[in-house]
Structures are given as C-alpha cells and as structure tokens.
PDB file of C-alpha atoms in Angstrom:
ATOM      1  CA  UNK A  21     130.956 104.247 131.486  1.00  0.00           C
ATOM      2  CA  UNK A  22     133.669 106.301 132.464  1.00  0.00           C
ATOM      3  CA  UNK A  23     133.176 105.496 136.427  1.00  0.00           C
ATOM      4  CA  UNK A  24     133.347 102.199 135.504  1.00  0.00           C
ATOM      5  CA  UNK A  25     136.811 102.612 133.738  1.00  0.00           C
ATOM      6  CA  UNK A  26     138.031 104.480 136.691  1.00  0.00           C
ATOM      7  CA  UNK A  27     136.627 102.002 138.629  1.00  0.00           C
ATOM      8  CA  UNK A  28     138.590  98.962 136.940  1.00  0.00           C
ATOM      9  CA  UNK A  29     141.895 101.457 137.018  1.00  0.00           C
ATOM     10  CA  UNK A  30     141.470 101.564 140.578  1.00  0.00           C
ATOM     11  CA  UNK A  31     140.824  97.715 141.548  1.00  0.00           C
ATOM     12  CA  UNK A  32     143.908  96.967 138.858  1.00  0.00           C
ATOM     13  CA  UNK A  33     145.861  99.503 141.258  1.00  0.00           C
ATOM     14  CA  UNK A  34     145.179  96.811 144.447  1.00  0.00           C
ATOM     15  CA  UNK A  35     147.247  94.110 141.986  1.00  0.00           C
ATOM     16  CA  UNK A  36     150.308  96.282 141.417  1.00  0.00           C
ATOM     17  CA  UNK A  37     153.260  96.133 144.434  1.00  0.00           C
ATOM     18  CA  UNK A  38     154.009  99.616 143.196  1.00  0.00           C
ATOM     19  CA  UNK A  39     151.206 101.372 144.836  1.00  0.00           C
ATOM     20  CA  UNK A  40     150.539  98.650 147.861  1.00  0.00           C
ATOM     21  CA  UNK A  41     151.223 102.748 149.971  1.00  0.00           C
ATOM     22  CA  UNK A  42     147.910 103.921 148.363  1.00  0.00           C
ATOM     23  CA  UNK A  43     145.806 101.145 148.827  1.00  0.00           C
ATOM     24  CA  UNK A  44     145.287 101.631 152.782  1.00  0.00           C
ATOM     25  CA  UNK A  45     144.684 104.572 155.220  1.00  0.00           C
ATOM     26  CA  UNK A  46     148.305 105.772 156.469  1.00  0.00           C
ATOM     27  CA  UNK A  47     149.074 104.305 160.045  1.00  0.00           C
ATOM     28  CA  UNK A  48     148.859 108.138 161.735  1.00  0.00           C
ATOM     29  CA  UNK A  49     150.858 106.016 165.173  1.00  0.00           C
ATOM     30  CA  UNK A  50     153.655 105.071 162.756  1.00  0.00           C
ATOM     31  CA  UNK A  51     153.375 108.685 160.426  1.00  0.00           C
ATOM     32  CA  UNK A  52     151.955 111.376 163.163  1.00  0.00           C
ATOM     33  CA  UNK A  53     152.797 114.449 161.245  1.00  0.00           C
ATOM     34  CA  UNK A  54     150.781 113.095 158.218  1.00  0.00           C
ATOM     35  CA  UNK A  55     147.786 114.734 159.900  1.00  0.00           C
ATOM     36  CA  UNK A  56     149.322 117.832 160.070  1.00  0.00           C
ATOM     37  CA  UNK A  57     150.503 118.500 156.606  1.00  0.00           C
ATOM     38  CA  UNK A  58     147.354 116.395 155.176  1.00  0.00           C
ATOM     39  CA  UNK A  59     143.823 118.010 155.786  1.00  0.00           C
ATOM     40  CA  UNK A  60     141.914 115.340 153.733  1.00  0.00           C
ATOM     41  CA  UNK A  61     144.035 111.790 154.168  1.00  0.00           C
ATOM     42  CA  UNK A  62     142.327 109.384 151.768  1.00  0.00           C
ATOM     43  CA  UNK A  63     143.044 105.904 150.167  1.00  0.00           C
ATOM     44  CA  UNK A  64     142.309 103.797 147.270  1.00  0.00           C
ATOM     45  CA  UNK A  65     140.050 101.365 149.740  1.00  0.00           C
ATOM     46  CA  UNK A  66     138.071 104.117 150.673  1.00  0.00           C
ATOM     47  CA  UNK A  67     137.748 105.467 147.140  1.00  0.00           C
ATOM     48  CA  UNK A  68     136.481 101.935 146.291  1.00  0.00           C
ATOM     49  CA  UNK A  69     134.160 101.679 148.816  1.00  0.00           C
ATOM     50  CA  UNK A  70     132.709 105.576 147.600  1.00  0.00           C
ATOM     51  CA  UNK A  71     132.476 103.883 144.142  1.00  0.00           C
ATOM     52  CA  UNK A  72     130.749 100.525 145.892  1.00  0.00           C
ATOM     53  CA  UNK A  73     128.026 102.633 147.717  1.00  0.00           C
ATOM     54  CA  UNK A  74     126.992 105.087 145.387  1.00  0.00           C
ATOM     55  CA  UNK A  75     128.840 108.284 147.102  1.00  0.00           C
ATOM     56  CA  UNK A  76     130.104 109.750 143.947  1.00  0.00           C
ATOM     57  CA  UNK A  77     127.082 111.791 142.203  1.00  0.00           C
ATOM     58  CA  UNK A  78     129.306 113.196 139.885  1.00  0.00           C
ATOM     59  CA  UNK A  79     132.234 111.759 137.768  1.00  0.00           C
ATOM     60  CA  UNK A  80     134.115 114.909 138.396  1.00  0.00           C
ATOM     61  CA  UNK A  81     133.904 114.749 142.246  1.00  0.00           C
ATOM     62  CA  UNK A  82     135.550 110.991 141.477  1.00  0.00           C
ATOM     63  CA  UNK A  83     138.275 112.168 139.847  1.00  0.00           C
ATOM     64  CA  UNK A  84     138.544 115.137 142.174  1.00  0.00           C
ATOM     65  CA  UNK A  85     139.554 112.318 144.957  1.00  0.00           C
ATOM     66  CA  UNK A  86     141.904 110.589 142.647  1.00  0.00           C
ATOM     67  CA  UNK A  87     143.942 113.780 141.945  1.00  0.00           C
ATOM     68  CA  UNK A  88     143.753 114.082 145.915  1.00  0.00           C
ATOM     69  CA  UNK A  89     144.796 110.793 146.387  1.00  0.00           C
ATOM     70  CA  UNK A  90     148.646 111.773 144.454  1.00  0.00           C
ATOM     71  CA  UNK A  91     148.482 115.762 145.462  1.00  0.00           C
ATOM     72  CA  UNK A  92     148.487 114.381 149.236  1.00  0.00           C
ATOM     73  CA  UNK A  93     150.954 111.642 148.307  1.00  0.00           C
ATOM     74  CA  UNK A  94     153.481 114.447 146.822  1.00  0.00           C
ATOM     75  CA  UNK A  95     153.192 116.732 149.968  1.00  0.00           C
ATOM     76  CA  UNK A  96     153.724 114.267 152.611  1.00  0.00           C
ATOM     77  CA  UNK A  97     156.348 112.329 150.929  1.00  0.00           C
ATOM     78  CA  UNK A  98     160.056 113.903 149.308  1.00  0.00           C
ATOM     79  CA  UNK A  99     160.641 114.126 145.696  1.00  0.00           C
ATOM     80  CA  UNK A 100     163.242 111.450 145.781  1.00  0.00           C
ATOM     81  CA  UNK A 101     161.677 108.673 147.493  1.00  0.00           C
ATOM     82  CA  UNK A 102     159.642 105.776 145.710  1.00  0.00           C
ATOM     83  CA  UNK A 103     155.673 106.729 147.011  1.00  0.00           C
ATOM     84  CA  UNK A 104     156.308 110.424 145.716  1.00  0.00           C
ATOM     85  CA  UNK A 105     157.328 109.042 142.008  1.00  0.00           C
ATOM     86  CA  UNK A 106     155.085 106.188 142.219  1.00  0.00           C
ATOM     87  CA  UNK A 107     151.989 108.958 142.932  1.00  0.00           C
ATOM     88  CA  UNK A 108     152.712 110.125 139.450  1.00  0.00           C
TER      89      UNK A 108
END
C-alpha cells in the first residue's frame, strides 16, 4: 500500500516540468564532475524501473533511494539555482 503510493508520487513526478532534471540519468559528457562529487547517481526512471521489477524488498530501502535522489540533487547543484529548490 504504501509502495504503491510512492509509486503513483513518482510516475505523477514524470508529468510535472518542475522535476523533468530528475526524471533521467545526468548526461556525465555534458556534467563530468557529477561523478566526482556523486558516488551513487540515480534517477526517477531507474527508481521506477526498481519499483517495476521487484528490486525493492523493503519499503524503507525505497524511500532510502528517494531521499538519495534530492541529497545528490542538493550536493551537485548550488542553493540558488532551480534543480537544488526544486529537490526539496
């Protein structure tokens, strides 16, 4: 039940211009440094596709990503520009 909220969250998240910077893997040719301040890039996609095939065995580990999803979002990105509020 709860998966299935964050689930629904998440797809509503692919509808909303907002966040389009979440939704796919970071280009590392266009961003190279994002691989050296981020040890663990991840995506909304690939978060849905986790939920899709079953990966998740535990809602916590689930919402562990999501949290990782905006703490990696506020270290690559400056306080002032739109993807760092938007992670909020």
């Amino acid at each position: 039940e709860q998966v299935m909220a964050i689930q629904e969250n998440l797809s509503n998240c692919l509808h909303d211009r907002r966040l389009d910077s979440f939704v796919d893997a970071v280009d590392y040719r266009r961003y190279p440094a994002y691989l050296t301040v981020i040890a663990y890039p991840l995506c909304i996609s690939q978060i849905i596709a986790r939920l899709t095939n079953n990966f998740y065995r535990r809602v916590e580990a689930l919402e562990w990503d999501c949290r990782l999803l905006r703490a990696n979002a506020e270290a690559f990105n400056e306080p002032n520009t739109a993807i760092h509020r938007n992670a909020e």
